[in-house]
mmCIF file of C-alpha atoms in Angstrom:
data_model
loop_
_atom_site.group_PDB
_atom_site.id
_atom_site.type_symbol
_atom_site.label_atom_id
_atom_site.label_comp_id
_atom_site.label_asym_id
_atom_site.label_seq_id
_atom_site.Cartn_x
_atom_site.Cartn_y
_atom_site.Cartn_z
ATOM 1 C CA MET A 1 72.959 152.624 102.991
ATOM 2 C CA LYS A 2 73.835 149.080 102.018
ATOM 3 C CA PHE A 3 72.136 147.389 99.093
ATOM 4 C CA GLU A 4 71.372 144.245 101.082
ATOM 5 C CA ASP A 5 69.537 146.272 103.735
ATOM 6 C CA ILE A 6 67.410 148.043 101.160
ATOM 7 C CA TYR A 7 66.704 144.751 99.488
ATOM 8 C CA GLN A 8 65.553 143.123 102.741
ATOM 9 C CA GLU A 9 63.413 146.042 103.773
ATOM 10 C CA TYR A 10 61.737 146.802 100.472
ATOM 11 C CA TRP A 11 61.392 143.541 98.562
ATOM 12 C CA GLN A 12 57.862 142.696 99.719
ATOM 13 C CA LYS A 13 56.662 146.272 99.305
ATOM 14 C CA ILE A 14 58.089 146.589 95.836
ATOM 15 C CA PHE A 15 56.730 143.208 94.853
ATOM 16 C CA ARG A 16 53.225 144.255 95.958
ATOM 17 C CA LEU A 17 53.490 147.485 93.969
ATOM 18 C CA CYS A 18 54.438 145.517 90.865
ATOM 19 C CA MET A 19 51.777 142.910 91.537
ATOM 20 C CA GLY A 20 49.117 145.604 91.853
ATOM 21 C CA TYR A 21 50.311 147.010 88.563
ATOM 22 C CA VAL A 22 50.293 143.818 86.484
ATOM 23 C CA ASN A 23 48.379 141.248 88.594
ATOM 24 C CA ASP A 24 50.611 138.468 87.339
ATOM 25 C CA TYR A 25 52.835 136.731 89.869
ATOM 26 C CA ALA A 26 55.721 135.786 87.585
ATOM 27 C CA LEU A 27 55.761 139.134 85.820
ATOM 28 C CA ALA A 28 55.627 140.993 89.134
ATOM 29 C CA GLN A 29 58.629 138.990 90.325
ATOM 30 C CA ASP A 30 60.528 140.009 87.201
ATOM 31 C CA LEU A 31 59.570 143.643 87.596
ATOM 32 C CA ALA A 32 60.597 143.637 91.255
ATOM 33 C CA GLN A 33 63.947 142.116 90.381
ATOM 34 C CA GLU A 34 64.487 144.656 87.644
ATOM 35 C CA THR A 35 63.731 147.384 90.141
ATOM 36 C CA PHE A 36 66.454 146.170 92.454
ATOM 37 C CA ILE A 37 68.903 145.913 89.602
ATOM 38 C CA ILE A 38 68.265 149.589 88.909
ATOM 39 C CA VAL A 39 68.481 150.367 92.631
ATOM 40 C CA TRP A 40 71.841 148.657 92.715
ATOM 41 C CA GLN A 41 73.044 150.534 89.635
ATOM 42 C CA GLN A 42 71.822 153.898 90.881
ATOM 43 C CA LEU A 43 72.835 153.539 94.508
ATOM 44 C CA PRO A 44 76.079 155.505 94.046
ATOM 45 C CA ASN A 45 73.956 158.421 92.760
ATOM 46 C CA PHE A 46 71.661 158.356 95.755
ATOM 47 C CA ARG A 47 72.039 161.494 97.788
ATOM 48 C CA ASN A 48 71.453 161.064 101.455
ATOM 49 C CA GLU A 49 69.334 164.153 101.782
ATOM 50 C CA ALA A 50 66.599 162.444 99.786
ATOM 51 C CA ASN A 51 64.269 160.007 101.458
ATOM 52 C CA ILE A 52 65.316 156.445 100.653
ATOM 53 C CA SER A 53 61.718 155.220 100.577
ATOM 54 C CA THR A 54 60.694 157.922 98.078
ATOM 55 C CA TRP A 55 63.749 157.097 96.034
ATOM 56 C CA VAL A 56 63.097 153.344 95.907
ATOM 57 C CA PHE A 57 59.386 153.749 95.175
ATOM 58 C CA ARG A 58 60.111 156.215 92.392
ATOM 59 C CA ILE A 59 62.434 153.732 90.740
ATOM 60 C CA ALA A 60 59.909 150.936 91.126
ATOM 61 C CA SER A 61 56.935 152.880 89.806
ATOM 62 C CA ASN A 62 58.930 154.275 86.891
ATOM 63 C CA ASN A 63 60.012 150.770 86.026
ATOM 64 C CA CYS A 64 56.375 149.673 86.064
ATOM 65 C CA LEU A 65 55.467 152.539 83.757
ATOM 66 C CA ARG A 66 58.237 151.430 81.415
ATOM 67 C CA GLN A 67 56.560 148.073 81.327
ATOM 68 C CA ILE A 68 54.534 149.378 78.363
ATOM 69 C CA GLU A 69 57.652 148.914 76.278
ATOM 70 C CA LYS A 70 57.808 145.237 77.066
ATOM 71 C CA GLN A 71 54.115 144.461 77.368
ATOM 72 C CA LYS A 72 53.684 143.344 73.806
ATOM 73 C CA ARG A 73 56.298 140.684 74.274
ATOM 74 C CA PHE A 74 54.746 139.289 77.397
ATOM 75 C CA GLN A 75 51.159 139.340 76.246
ATOM 76 C CA LYS A 76 51.885 136.815 73.575
ATOM 77 C CA VAL A 77 53.175 134.217 75.987
ATOM 78 C CA GLU A 78 50.028 133.377 77.850
ATOM 79 C CA MET A 79 50.240 130.809 80.559
ATOM 80 C CA PRO A 80 48.182 127.701 80.129
ATOM 81 C CA GLN A 81 44.888 128.041 81.961
ATOM 82 C CA GLN A 82 45.538 125.124 84.268
ATOM 83 C CA LEU A 83 48.845 126.427 85.466
ATOM 84 C CA MET A 84 47.350 129.813 86.181
ATOM 85 C CA GLU A 85 44.685 128.365 88.399
ATOM 86 C CA GLU A 86 47.187 126.346 90.342
ATOM 87 C CA ASN A 87 49.289 129.384 90.878
ATOM 88 C CA THR A 88 46.577 131.528 92.343
ATOM 89 C CA GLU A 89 44.654 128.890 94.244
ATOM 90 C CA SER A 90 46.502 129.283 97.495
ATOM 91 C CA ILE A 91 45.904 132.999 97.775
ATOM 92 C CA GLU A 92 42.861 134.135 99.614
ATOM 93 C CA PRO A 93 40.126 135.076 97.112
ATOM 94 C CA LYS A 94 39.601 138.519 98.640
ATOM 95 C CA ILE A 95 43.265 139.401 98.267
ATOM 96 C CA GLN A 96 43.174 138.115 94.743
ATOM 97 C CA PHE A 97 40.106 140.172 93.968
ATOM 98 C CA LEU A 98 41.686 143.319 95.395
ATOM 99 C CA TYR A 99 44.753 142.916 93.200
ATOM 100 C CA LYS A 100 42.615 142.185 90.182
ATOM 101 C CA CYS A 101 40.549 145.340 90.727
ATOM 102 C CA ILE A 102 43.644 147.456 91.195
ATOM 103 C CA SER A 103 45.332 146.138 88.087
ATOM 104 C CA GLU A 104 42.259 147.187 86.105
ATOM 105 C CA LEU A 105 42.566 150.851 87.117
ATOM 106 C CA ASN A 106 44.438 153.257 84.887
ATOM 107 C CA GLU A 107 48.219 153.210 85.251
ATOM 108 C CA ILE A 108 48.754 156.211 87.487
ATOM 109 C CA ASP A 109 45.856 155.255 89.757
ATOM 110 C CA ARG A 110 47.394 151.814 90.211
ATOM 111 C CA ILE A 111 50.592 153.363 91.488
ATOM 112 C CA ILE A 112 48.809 155.842 93.739
ATOM 113 C CA ILE A 113 46.543 153.313 95.425
ATOM 114 C CA SER A 114 49.366 150.797 95.846
ATOM 115 C CA LEU A 115 51.422 153.378 97.698
ATOM 116 C CA GLU A 116 48.444 154.434 99.796
ATOM 117 C CA LEU A 117 47.693 150.853 100.823
ATOM 118 C CA GLU A 118 51.358 150.474 101.698
ATOM 119 C CA ASN A 119 50.723 153.302 104.226
ATOM 120 C CA ILE A 120 52.973 155.796 102.504
ATOM 121 C CA LYS A 121 52.205 159.367 103.560
ATOM 122 C CA GLN A 122 50.187 161.298 101.000
ATOM 123 C CA SER A 123 52.812 164.013 100.860
ATOM 124 C CA GLU A 124 55.350 161.360 99.921
ATOM 125 C CA ILE A 125 53.050 159.851 97.299
ATOM 126 C CA ALA A 126 52.755 163.347 95.841
ATOM 127 C CA THR A 127 56.552 163.548 95.539
ATOM 128 C CA ILE A 128 56.812 160.092 94.023
ATOM 129 C CA VAL A 129 54.169 160.669 91.380
ATOM 130 C CA GLY A 130 54.772 164.357 90.801
ATOM 131 C CA LEU A 131 51.302 165.690 91.545
ATOM 132 C CA SER A 132 50.099 168.036 94.281
ATOM 133 C CA GLU A 133 49.086 166.599 97.627
ATOM 134 C CA ALA A 134 45.549 167.893 97.241
ATOM 135 C CA ASN A 135 45.317 166.146 93.934
ATOM 136 C CA ILE A 136 46.557 162.893 95.375
ATOM 137 C CA ARG A 137 44.002 163.123 98.188
ATOM 138 C CA VAL A 138 41.148 163.542 95.726
ATOM 139 C CA LYS A 139 42.400 160.691 93.565
ATOM 140 C CA ILE A 140 42.788 158.322 96.519
ATOM 141 C CA HIS A 141 39.285 159.113 97.661
ATOM 142 C CA ARG A 142 37.865 158.320 94.236
ATOM 143 C CA ILE A 143 39.856 155.144 93.825
ATOM 144 C CA LYS A 144 38.774 153.851 97.224
ATOM 145 C CA GLU A 145 35.153 154.561 96.355
ATOM 146 C CA LYS A 146 35.594 152.644 93.142
ATOM 147 C CA LEU A 147 37.163 149.691 94.936
ATOM 148 C CA THR A 148 34.452 149.623 97.615
ATOM 149 C CA GLN A 149 31.853 149.650 94.864
ATOM 150 C CA LYS A 150 33.498 146.737 93.100
ATOM 151 C CA PHE A 151 33.742 144.734 96.310
ATOM 152 C CA LYS A 152 30.047 145.341 96.978
ATOM 153 C CA GLU A 153 29.046 144.285 93.510
ATOM 154 C CA ASN A 154 31.065 141.151 93.864
ATOM 155 C CA GLY A 155 29.484 140.206 97.175
ATOM 156 C CA HIS A 156 32.646 140.560 99.247
ATOM 157 C CA LYS A 157 31.789 142.281 102.508
ATOM 158 C CA MET B 1 33.727 147.172 103.090
ATOM 159 C CA ASP B 2 35.782 149.355 105.398
ATOM 160 C CA THR B 3 38.558 150.940 103.377
ATOM 161 C CA SER B 4 41.169 150.385 106.096
ATOM 162 C CA ASN B 5 40.728 146.673 105.444
ATOM 163 C CA PHE B 6 42.049 147.180 101.939
ATOM 164 C CA SER B 7 45.434 147.890 103.397
ATOM 165 C CA GLU B 8 45.399 144.686 105.427
ATOM 166 C CA LEU B 9 44.293 142.674 102.428
ATOM 167 C CA TRP B 10 46.940 144.377 100.338
ATOM 168 C CA LYS B 11 49.681 143.353 102.719
ATOM 169 C CA GLY B 12 48.340 139.821 102.815
ATOM 170 C CA GLN B 13 49.985 139.215 99.458
ATOM 171 C CA LYS B 14 53.326 137.637 100.168
ATOM 172 C CA ALA B 15 55.996 136.794 97.679
ATOM 173 C CA GLU B 16 58.998 134.592 97.665
ATOM 174 C CA GLN B 17 62.095 136.672 98.023
ATOM 175 C CA PRO B 18 65.082 135.465 96.058
ATOM 176 C CA ALA B 19 68.257 135.409 98.146
ATOM 177 C CA ALA B 20 70.237 138.611 97.840
ATOM 178 C CA ALA B 21 73.185 136.577 96.610
ATOM 179 C CA ASP B 22 71.134 135.192 93.705
ATOM 180 C CA LEU B 23 70.092 138.670 92.730
ATOM 181 C CA LEU B 24 73.697 139.825 92.774
ATOM 182 C CA ILE B 25 74.604 136.974 90.460
ATOM 183 C CA LYS B 26 71.857 138.147 88.131
ATOM 184 C CA ILE B 27 73.115 141.701 88.318
ATOM 185 C CA ASN B 28 76.587 140.595 87.365
ATOM 186 C CA LYS B 29 75.290 138.570 84.445
ATOM 187 C CA PHE B 30 73.312 141.566 83.301
ATOM 188 C CA LYS B 31 76.396 143.740 83.507
ATOM 189 C CA LYS B 32 78.479 141.259 81.560
ATOM 190 C CA ARG B 33 75.862 140.893 78.851
ATOM 191 C CA ASN B 34 75.636 144.637 78.460
ATOM 192 C CA ARG B 35 79.375 144.967 78.175
ATOM 193 C CA LEU B 36 79.527 142.152 75.642
ATOM 194 C CA ARG B 37 76.933 143.851 73.479
ATOM 195 C CA ILE B 38 78.825 147.111 73.464
ATOM 196 C CA VAL B 39 82.109 145.348 72.722
ATOM 197 C CA LEU B 40 80.554 143.337 69.883
ATOM 198 C CA THR B 41 78.979 146.274 68.103
ATOM 199 C CA ASN B 42 82.118 148.297 68.334
ATOM 200 C CA LEU B 43 84.236 145.384 67.247
ATOM 201 C CA THR B 44 82.209 145.164 64.025
ATOM 202 C CA LEU B 45 83.076 148.734 63.250
ATOM 203 C CA ILE B 46 86.729 148.330 64.075
ATOM 204 C CA ILE B 47 87.132 145.143 62.032
ATOM 205 C CA THR B 48 85.422 146.669 59.000
ATOM 206 C CA SER B 49 87.477 149.801 59.219
ATOM 207 C CA VAL B 50 90.714 147.874 59.647
ATOM 208 C CA LEU B 51 89.821 145.766 56.630
ATOM 209 C CA MET B 52 89.235 148.846 54.519
ATOM 210 C CA ILE B 53 92.482 150.369 55.647
ATOM 211 C CA LEU B 54 94.315 147.122 54.853
ATOM 212 C CA ILE B 55 92.878 147.226 51.335
ATOM 213 C CA TRP B 56 94.064 150.781 51.052
ATOM 214 C CA TYR B 57 97.518 149.803 52.281
ATOM 215 C CA PHE B 58 98.138 146.635 50.284
ATOM 216 C CA TYR B 59 96.145 147.396 47.187
ATOM 217 C CA GLN B 60 97.538 150.924 46.837
ATOM 218 C CA PRO B 61 94.591 152.442 44.945
ATOM 219 C CA GLU B 62 95.657 155.027 42.433
ATOM 220 C CA LEU B 63 92.442 156.921 41.944
ATOM 221 C CA VAL B 64 91.250 159.347 44.545
ATOM 222 C CA THR B 65 87.704 158.032 44.039
ATOM 223 C CA THR B 66 88.680 154.712 45.581
ATOM 224 C CA LYS B 67 89.995 156.438 48.663
ATOM 225 C CA ILE B 68 86.911 158.608 49.001
ATOM 226 C CA GLY B 69 84.800 155.494 48.566
ATOM 227 C CA ILE B 70 86.615 153.734 51.404
ATOM 228 C CA VAL B 71 86.239 156.733 53.675
ATOM 229 C CA LEU B 72 82.508 156.971 52.915
ATOM 230 C CA VAL B 73 81.895 153.296 53.641
ATOM 231 C CA ILE B 74 83.776 153.573 56.938
ATOM 232 C CA LEU B 75 81.751 156.664 57.740
ATOM 233 C CA ALA B 76 78.531 154.770 57.030
ATOM 234 C CA MET B 77 79.625 151.967 59.352
ATOM 235 C CA GLY B 78 80.515 154.522 61.981
ATOM 236 C CA ILE B 79 77.093 156.136 61.765
ATOM 237 C CA PHE B 80 75.395 152.768 61.978
ATOM 238 C CA VAL B 81 77.288 151.719 65.091
ATOM 239 C CA TYR B 82 76.889 155.149 66.633
ATOM 240 C CA SER B 83 73.118 155.096 66.321
ATOM 241 C CA LEU B 84 73.044 151.527 67.577
ATOM 242 C CA ASN B 85 75.043 152.503 70.634
ATOM 243 C CA GLN B 86 72.753 155.463 71.105
ATOM 244 C CA SER B 87 69.629 153.372 71.216
ATOM 245 C CA LEU B 88 71.315 150.986 73.634
ATOM 246 C CA GLY B 89 72.399 153.905 75.754
ATOM 247 C CA ALA B 90 68.881 155.292 75.882
ATOM 248 C CA LEU B 91 67.901 152.180 77.780
ATOM 249 C CA LYS B 92 70.134 153.211 80.609
ATOM 250 C CA ASP B 93 68.112 155.279 82.990
ATOM 251 C CA THR B 94 69.710 158.422 84.137
ATOM 252 C CA ASN B 95 66.439 159.691 85.514
ATOM 253 C CA ALA B 96 65.221 156.438 87.019
ATOM 254 C CA ALA B 97 64.654 158.120 90.362
ATOM 255 C CA SER B 98 62.709 161.171 89.203
ATOM 256 C CA SER B 99 58.987 161.557 89.792
ATOM 257 C CA ASN B 100 56.599 159.664 87.513
ATOM 258 C CA GLN B 101 55.597 162.950 85.938
ATOM 259 C CA GLU B 102 59.171 163.888 84.989
ATOM 260 C CA TYR B 103 60.061 160.339 84.090
ATOM 261 C CA LEU B 104 57.287 160.111 81.514
ATOM 262 C CA LYS B 105 58.186 163.488 80.105
ATOM 263 C CA ASN B 106 61.749 162.342 79.695
ATOM 264 C CA LEU B 107 60.732 159.015 78.209
ATOM 265 C CA LEU B 108 58.649 160.819 75.625
ATOM 266 C CA THR B 109 61.525 163.113 74.689
ATOM 267 C CA ILE B 110 63.836 160.139 74.279
ATOM 268 C CA LYS B 111 61.320 158.307 72.120
ATOM 269 C CA GLU B 112 60.676 161.319 69.921
ATOM 270 C CA LYS B 113 64.378 161.803 69.477
ATOM 271 C CA GLN B 114 64.753 158.147 68.574
ATOM 272 C CA HIS B 115 61.987 158.537 66.034
ATOM 273 C CA TYR B 116 63.918 161.308 64.338
ATOM 274 C CA MET B 117 67.314 159.661 64.698
ATOM 275 C CA GLN B 118 66.196 156.371 63.227
ATOM 276 C CA THR B 119 64.916 157.977 60.070
ATOM 277 C CA THR B 120 67.813 160.346 59.577
ATOM 278 C CA MET B 121 70.522 157.906 60.492
ATOM 279 C CA LEU B 122 69.152 155.103 58.375
ATOM 280 C CA ASN B 123 68.891 157.384 55.332
ATOM 281 C CA LEU B 124 72.357 158.735 55.875
ATOM 282 C CA TYR B 125 73.731 155.246 56.298
ATOM 283 C CA PHE B 126 72.271 154.037 53.020
ATOM 284 C CA ILE B 127 73.305 157.114 51.075
ATOM 285 C CA LEU B 128 76.891 157.026 52.314
ATOM 286 C CA LEU B 129 77.154 153.303 51.771
ATOM 287 C CA SER B 130 75.820 153.472 48.203
ATOM 288 C CA LEU B 131 77.970 156.421 47.301
ATOM 289 C CA GLY B 132 81.019 154.857 48.892
ATOM 290 C CA ILE B 133 80.603 151.583 47.039
ATOM 291 C CA ALA B 134 79.939 153.322 43.727
ATOM 292 C CA LEU B 135 83.088 155.429 44.038
ATOM 293 C CA TYR B 136 85.171 152.571 45.287
ATOM 294 C CA MET B 137 84.245 150.432 42.304
ATOM 295 C CA ILE B 138 85.440 152.923 39.702
ATOM 296 C CA GLU B 139 89.040 151.768 39.910
ATOM 297 C CA PRO B 140 88.627 147.979 39.704
ATOM 298 C CA VAL B 141 85.871 148.332 37.100
ATOM 299 C CA SER B 142 88.005 150.569 34.881
ATOM 300 C CA GLN B 143 90.338 147.619 34.378
ATOM 301 C CA MET B 144 87.529 145.332 33.205
ATOM 302 C CA SER B 145 86.141 144.911 29.727
ATOM 303 C CA PHE B 146 83.084 147.046 28.940
ATOM 304 C CA VAL B 147 80.600 144.184 29.304
ATOM 305 C CA TRP B 148 81.945 143.167 32.660
ATOM 306 C CA ALA B 149 82.001 146.753 33.825
ATOM 307 C CA VAL B 150 78.337 147.190 32.941
ATOM 308 C CA PHE B 151 77.548 143.908 34.604
ATOM 309 C CA ALA B 152 79.406 144.804 37.821
ATOM 310 C CA TYR B 153 77.799 148.220 38.089
ATOM 311 C CA GLY B 154 74.416 146.847 37.110
ATOM 312 C CA MET B 155 74.462 144.201 39.820
ATOM 313 C CA THR B 156 75.635 146.646 42.444
ATOM 314 C CA ALA B 157 73.028 149.186 41.418
ATOM 315 C CA LEU B 158 70.364 146.510 41.578
ATOM 316 C CA TRP B 159 71.441 145.489 45.048
ATOM 317 C CA LEU B 160 71.543 149.095 46.263
ATOM 318 C CA LEU B 161 68.137 149.862 44.768
ATOM 319 C CA PHE B 162 66.715 146.774 46.412
ATOM 320 C CA ASN B 163 68.109 147.986 49.736
ATOM 321 C CA TRP B 164 66.833 151.499 49.277
ATOM 322 C CA PHE B 165 63.344 150.696 48.033
ATOM 323 C CA TYR B 166 62.630 147.469 49.857
ATOM 324 C CA ILE B 167 64.826 146.850 52.914
ATOM 325 C CA ARG B 168 65.012 150.444 54.097
ATOM 326 C CA PRO B 169 61.283 151.266 54.052
ATOM 327 C CA ARG B 170 60.511 147.940 55.680
ATOM 328 C CA GLN B 171 62.979 148.463 58.457
ATOM 329 C CA MET B 172 61.711 151.966 58.971
ATOM 330 C CA LYS B 173 58.090 150.962 59.030
ATOM 331 C CA ASN B 174 58.756 148.311 61.635
ATOM 332 C CA GLN B 175 60.681 150.609 63.908
ATOM 333 C CA GLN B 176 58.297 153.490 63.467
ATOM 334 C CA ALA B 177 55.201 151.448 64.174
ATOM 335 C CA LYS B 178 56.667 150.260 67.458
ATOM 336 C CA LEU B 179 57.790 153.728 68.420
ATOM 337 C CA ASN B 180 54.515 155.361 67.483
ATOM 338 C CA GLU B 181 52.571 152.942 69.580
ATOM 339 C CA MET B 182 54.894 153.531 72.492
ATOM 340 C CA ILE B 183 54.564 157.291 72.157
ATOM 341 C CA THR B 184 50.768 157.076 72.110
ATOM 342 C CA THR B 185 50.755 154.968 75.263
ATOM 343 C CA VAL B 186 53.059 157.318 77.117
ATOM 344 C CA GLU B 187 50.930 160.277 76.073
ATOM 345 C CA ASN B 188 47.877 158.466 77.294
ATOM 346 C CA ILE B 189 49.416 157.857 80.728
ATOM 347 C CA GLN B 190 50.585 161.439 80.825
ATOM 348 C CA SER B 191 47.044 162.642 80.326
ATOM 349 C CA GLN B 192 46.137 160.791 83.527
ATOM 350 C CA LEU B 193 48.541 163.071 85.326
ATOM 351 C CA LYS B 194 46.687 166.244 84.370
ATOM 352 C CA GLN B 195 45.635 167.935 87.587
ATOM 353 C CA ASP B 196 41.894 167.700 87.949
#
C-alpha cells in the first residue's frame, strides 16, 4: 500500500476523529498531520494481514490519547476571541454543536463515537479500542442517548 | 433527533487537506531535526571525553587519583547522555498501532520507568561527577600552597553542594511533577476502559 493512497483516502476521516477529540480546528490539523507522520514511519512495519483501516485508526486514536502530554502547552496559547469566531462562523451550527458535545465526552467515548459516526463496524471499533464488541455496543448506545439529550436541550431538532 | 443524522452531520465537517508533497517535506524536516538532536547530544559526550583524554595524554598525571577522577567524570557524562537518549527514544512509538487499551498500558509502563530512571540517573550523575572532580583535583591542588588548596577545594565543594542541594532537587521536582500528572491522566483514561 502506498503512503499517498492512504493519505488521500484517510485524511478527512482522521481529521474528523481528531476534531471530535479536541474540537479545535488548528489543533486537529496538527494532530492529523502527526498521525500521518507516524503512519509514514510505521508503514514498513505494517503487515498485510491486518486491516489497513484498523491500523490507521489505531495510530490516530493513540496519537489523540497521547495529546495529554502536550495539552498543557497548547492550553496556554489561547486564540483571541475574535479570531475564533471568524474561524467557526462558516460551519453549520449543528455540525459545530455536534463536535462540541463530542469533545466534552470522556476520552475513550470520544474515540468510540467518532469511529461509529464514521460508519466503522462495531467489531472493528472493538479491535481498535481493545474492548469487547458487546461493551462497545453498550457504550455507543449510551453515548448516542447522551448526544440526543443534549441536542434536545439545545433546541436542535 | 434521529441518531442516523449524527453521522451525516459528522461527515459534514470538511477540512483542508495539505498536499501530500507538503506533508512529505514536513516529514523530512522532522527526520532531520531528530537526527540533529541525537548527533548533538552524542557529540557533547564525545567532545568532553576527548578533552579529558587529551588532558590525560598531554598533562601526564602522576597520581592514580587523577586518572580515576577523569574516568568518573567521563562516566557521569556517559550516564547523562544515555538517559537523555533514552527519554528521546521513548518518544518513538514502537506500539503506535496497538489497541488503545494496550497503548495506554504501554505508555504507563514507559512513564513509570522514566520516573524511576530520572531519579536514579540524576543521583548517579551528580555523585560520579562530584567524586570525579574531587579526585581529579588532588594532583593539581597538591602543588599549591595550603591556603590556595583550601580555597580551591572550598569553592569546588561549595559549587557541588549548591548543585546537590539546590539544582538537583529543583530539576527533580519539575520533572516529577510533570510525570506524576501525566501518570494520573493516563490512569484516569484507563479506568474508562474498564468493562462495565
